[in-house]
PDB file of C-alpha atoms in Angstrom:
ATOM      1  CA  UNK A   1    -140.263-180.379 -28.809  1.00 50.00           C
ATOM      2  CA  UNK A   2    -138.120-181.026 -31.798  1.00 59.00           C
ATOM      3  CA  UNK A   3    -136.486-184.400 -31.758  1.00 68.00           C
ATOM      4  CA  UNK A   4    -132.715-184.605 -32.246  1.00 71.00           C
ATOM      5  CA  UNK A   5    -131.688-185.742 -35.663  1.00 74.00           C
ATOM      6  CA  UNK A   6    -129.693-188.908 -35.766  1.00 77.00           C
ATOM      7  CA  UNK A   7    -126.011-188.369 -36.501  1.00 74.00           C
ATOM      8  CA  UNK A   8    -125.120-189.455 -40.011  1.00 86.00           C
ATOM      9  CA  UNK A   9    -121.395-190.253 -39.763  1.00 88.00           C
ATOM     10  CA  UNK A  10    -121.026-190.759 -43.523  1.00 90.00           C
ATOM     11  CA  UNK A  11    -122.450-187.310 -44.279  1.00 90.00           C
ATOM     12  CA  UNK A  12    -120.263-185.664 -41.615  1.00 91.00           C
ATOM     13  CA  UNK A  13    -117.198-187.428 -42.982  1.00 92.00           C
ATOM     14  CA  UNK A  14    -117.944-186.148 -46.509  1.00 92.00           C
ATOM     15  CA  UNK A  15    -118.255-182.574 -45.208  1.00 93.00           C
ATOM     16  CA  UNK A  16    -114.982-182.951 -43.332  1.00 95.00           C
ATOM     17  CA  UNK A  17    -113.183-184.291 -46.419  1.00 95.00           C
ATOM     18  CA  UNK A  18    -114.555-181.426 -48.522  1.00 95.00           C
ATOM     19  CA  UNK A  19    -113.328-178.760 -46.079  1.00 95.00           C
ATOM     20  CA  UNK A  20    -109.866-180.341 -45.964  1.00 94.00           C
ATOM     21  CA  UNK A  21    -109.683-180.301 -49.790  1.00 94.00           C
ATOM     22  CA  UNK A  22    -110.674-176.618 -49.858  1.00 94.00           C
ATOM     23  CA  UNK A  23    -107.984-175.778 -47.314  1.00 92.00           C
ATOM     24  CA  UNK A  24    -105.343-177.687 -49.277  1.00 91.00           C
ATOM     25  CA  UNK A  25    -106.277-175.885 -52.505  1.00 90.00           C
ATOM     26  CA  UNK A  26    -105.760-172.498 -50.868  1.00 89.00           C
ATOM     27  CA  UNK A  27    -102.610-173.479 -49.014  1.00 87.00           C
ATOM     28  CA  UNK A  28     -99.318-172.402 -50.577  1.00 82.00           C
ATOM     29  CA  UNK A  29     -95.994-173.813 -49.497  1.00 80.00           C
ATOM     30  CA  UNK A  30     -93.268-171.173 -49.547  1.00 77.00           C
ATOM     31  CA  UNK A  31     -89.844-172.735 -49.972  1.00 77.00           C
ATOM     32  CA  UNK A  32     -87.863-169.663 -51.041  1.00 81.00           C
ATOM     33  CA  UNK A  33     -86.322-167.347 -48.474  1.00 76.00           C
ATOM     34  CA  UNK A  34     -85.097-163.841 -49.143  1.00 75.00           C
ATOM     35  CA  UNK A  35     -84.008-160.962 -46.951  1.00 72.00           C
ATOM     36  CA  UNK A  36     -86.060-157.791 -47.076  1.00 73.00           C
ATOM     37  CA  UNK A  37     -83.778-155.176 -48.624  1.00 72.00           C
ATOM     38  CA  UNK A  38     -85.778-152.288 -47.141  1.00 77.00           C
ATOM     39  CA  UNK A  39     -85.241-153.344 -43.542  1.00 77.00           C
ATOM     40  CA  UNK A  40     -81.938-153.046 -41.700  1.00 73.00           C
ATOM     41  CA  UNK A  41     -80.501-156.170 -40.161  1.00 72.00           C
ATOM     42  CA  UNK A  42     -79.304-156.225 -36.577  1.00 76.00           C
ATOM     43  CA  UNK A  43     -75.651-157.104 -36.252  1.00 75.00           C
ATOM     44  CA  UNK A  44     -75.167-159.552 -33.415  1.00 78.00           C
ATOM     45  CA  UNK A  45     -71.904-159.948 -31.499  1.00 78.00           C
ATOM     46  CA  UNK A  46     -69.895-163.146 -31.553  1.00 76.00           C
ATOM     47  CA  UNK A  47     -70.360-165.811 -28.941  1.00 79.00           C
ATOM     48  CA  UNK A  48     -68.391-165.089 -25.773  1.00 79.00           C
ATOM     49  CA  UNK A  49     -66.344-168.284 -25.960  1.00 80.00           C
ATOM     50  CA  UNK A  50     -65.492-168.095 -29.654  1.00 76.00           C
ATOM     51  CA  UNK A  51     -61.813-168.117 -30.581  1.00 78.00           C
ATOM     52  CA  UNK A  52     -62.227-165.716 -33.477  1.00 74.00           C
ATOM     53  CA  UNK A  53     -60.201-162.532 -32.918  1.00 74.00           C
ATOM     54  CA  UNK A  54     -62.327-159.369 -32.662  1.00 69.00           C
ATOM     55  CA  UNK A  55     -61.886-156.550 -35.137  1.00 74.00           C
ATOM     56  CA  UNK A  56     -59.639-153.724 -34.024  1.00 76.00           C
ATOM     57  CA  UNK A  57     -61.394-150.371 -34.288  1.00 75.00           C
ATOM     58  CA  UNK A  58     -59.448-147.143 -33.850  1.00 81.00           C
ATOM     59  CA  UNK A  59     -60.817-145.016 -31.006  1.00 84.00           C
ATOM     60  CA  UNK A  60     -62.040-141.536 -31.792  1.00 85.00           C
ATOM     61  CA  UNK A  61     -61.237-139.594 -28.608  1.00 88.00           C
ATOM     62  CA  UNK A  62     -63.132-136.474 -29.698  1.00 87.00           C
ATOM     63  CA  UNK A  63     -66.322-138.448 -30.242  1.00 86.00           C
ATOM     64  CA  UNK A  64     -65.942-140.255 -26.919  1.00 87.00           C
ATOM     65  CA  UNK A  65     -65.451-137.011 -24.984  1.00 88.00           C
ATOM     66  CA  UNK A  66     -68.461-135.367 -26.683  1.00 86.00           C
ATOM     67  CA  UNK A  67     -70.558-138.472 -26.024  1.00 86.00           C
ATOM     68  CA  UNK A  68     -69.648-138.502 -22.321  1.00 89.00           C
ATOM     69  CA  UNK A  69     -70.358-134.773 -22.005  1.00 87.00           C
ATOM     70  CA  UNK A  70     -73.783-135.236 -23.614  1.00 86.00           C
ATOM     71  CA  UNK A  71     -74.611-138.049 -21.165  1.00 89.00           C
ATOM     72  CA  UNK A  72     -73.849-135.932 -18.089  1.00 89.00           C
ATOM     73  CA  UNK A  73     -76.639-134.560 -15.933  1.00 88.00           C
ATOM     74  CA  UNK A  74     -77.488-130.871 -16.456  1.00 87.00           C
ATOM     75  CA  UNK A  75     -75.988-129.711 -13.143  1.00 88.00           C
ATOM     76  CA  UNK A  76     -72.572-130.977 -14.252  1.00 89.00           C
ATOM     77  CA  UNK A  77     -72.881-129.648 -17.816  1.00 87.00           C
ATOM     78  CA  UNK A  78     -73.946-126.100 -17.019  1.00 88.00           C
ATOM     79  CA  UNK A  79     -73.203-123.662 -14.198  1.00 90.00           C
ATOM     80  CA  UNK A  80     -76.771-122.299 -14.104  1.00 91.00           C
ATOM     81  CA  UNK A  81     -80.140-123.704 -15.212  1.00 91.00           C
ATOM     82  CA  UNK A  82     -81.059-122.897 -18.827  1.00 90.00           C
ATOM     83  CA  UNK A  83     -84.839-123.214 -18.562  1.00 89.00           C
ATOM     84  CA  UNK A  84     -87.434-122.579 -15.867  1.00 89.00           C
ATOM     85  CA  UNK A  85     -88.133-126.302 -15.687  1.00 87.00           C
ATOM     86  CA  UNK A  86     -84.501-126.899 -14.772  1.00 88.00           C
ATOM     87  CA  UNK A  87     -84.719-124.326 -11.950  1.00 88.00           C
ATOM     88  CA  UNK A  88     -87.058-126.656 -10.085  1.00 86.00           C
ATOM     89  CA  UNK A  89     -84.820-129.258  -8.530  1.00 82.00           C
ATOM     90  CA  UNK A  90     -81.540-127.678  -9.656  1.00 86.00           C
ATOM     91  CA  UNK A  91     -80.204-127.868  -6.102  1.00 83.00           C
ATOM     92  CA  UNK A  92     -80.843-131.519  -5.334  1.00 80.00           C
ATOM     93  CA  UNK A  93     -78.886-131.908  -2.106  1.00 81.00           C
ATOM     94  CA  UNK A  94     -80.706-132.573   1.155  1.00 80.00           C
ATOM     95  CA  UNK A  95     -81.604-129.496   3.162  1.00 80.00           C
ATOM     96  CA  UNK A  96     -81.398-131.379   6.454  1.00 79.00           C
ATOM     97  CA  UNK A  97     -78.883-134.195   6.895  1.00 81.00           C
ATOM     98  CA  UNK A  98     -80.607-137.524   7.412  1.00 82.00           C
ATOM     99  CA  UNK A  99     -80.584-139.008  10.901  1.00 85.00           C
ATOM    100  CA  UNK A 100     -82.280-142.332  11.549  1.00 83.00           C
ATOM    101  CA  UNK A 101     -82.901-141.506  15.179  1.00 86.00           C
ATOM    102  CA  UNK A 102     -84.766-138.255  14.478  1.00 84.00           C
ATOM    103  CA  UNK A 103     -88.417-139.024  15.335  1.00 82.00           C
ATOM    104  CA  UNK A 104     -89.705-136.113  13.246  1.00 81.00           C
ATOM    105  CA  UNK A 105     -88.876-137.935   9.983  1.00 79.00           C
ATOM    106  CA  UNK A 106     -88.720-141.647  10.862  1.00 82.00           C
ATOM    107  CA  UNK A 107     -91.946-143.329  11.928  1.00 82.00           C
ATOM    108  CA  UNK A 108     -91.247-146.830  13.104  1.00 81.00           C
ATOM    109  CA  UNK A 109     -93.886-149.499  13.585  1.00 80.00           C
ATOM    110  CA  UNK A 110     -95.190-149.378  17.150  1.00 81.00           C
ATOM    111  CA  UNK A 111     -97.572-151.786  18.885  1.00 85.00           C
ATOM    112  CA  UNK A 112    -100.250-150.330  21.148  1.00 88.00           C
ATOM    113  CA  UNK A 113    -102.875-152.084  23.272  1.00 90.00           C
ATOM    114  CA  UNK A 114    -105.454-151.785  20.478  1.00 90.00           C
ATOM    115  CA  UNK A 115    -103.191-153.219  17.785  1.00 88.00           C
ATOM    116  CA  UNK A 116    -102.053-156.073  20.082  1.00 88.00           C
ATOM    117  CA  UNK A 117    -105.687-156.951  20.852  1.00 89.00           C
ATOM    118  CA  UNK A 118    -106.684-156.900  17.154  1.00 89.00           C
ATOM    119  CA  UNK A 119    -103.645-158.986  16.237  1.00 88.00           C
ATOM    120  CA  UNK A 120    -104.511-161.617  18.854  1.00 89.00           C
ATOM    121  CA  UNK A 121    -108.105-161.796  17.526  1.00 89.00           C
ATOM    122  CA  UNK A 122    -106.873-162.244  13.961  1.00 89.00           C
ATOM    123  CA  UNK A 123    -104.429-164.988  14.992  1.00 89.00           C
ATOM    124  CA  UNK A 124    -107.132-166.792  16.976  1.00 85.00           C
ATOM    125  CA  UNK A 125    -109.579-166.852  14.043  1.00 76.00           C
ATOM    126  CA  UNK A 126    -107.195-168.886  11.860  1.00 67.00           C
TER     127      UNK A 126
END
């Protein structure tokens, strides 16, 4: 077996000092700041509690109405579907009115003898 070499603290310290000097030679301290002219800046709103008066912008009613019409769902925009993909789901109302007491559609949690027995076994094992 190879014996462990004794730790030479002086030699390790010299290596450590040398690596720190190399890092400091390559390190550059950037003190100048400039804004990238090719990237748009995000305009942030004022703080909510600031006392500065907001700018008054004239409303463009035509733009607002066109914007709201574009945001509507297709069934409100058009009388009939324009594409075959829109035909699927065009009529989105329920075919049968929902009734919570109709047992064909609502399956409530029911305890039977088997589930009660299993539940009691699981509670007893804890």
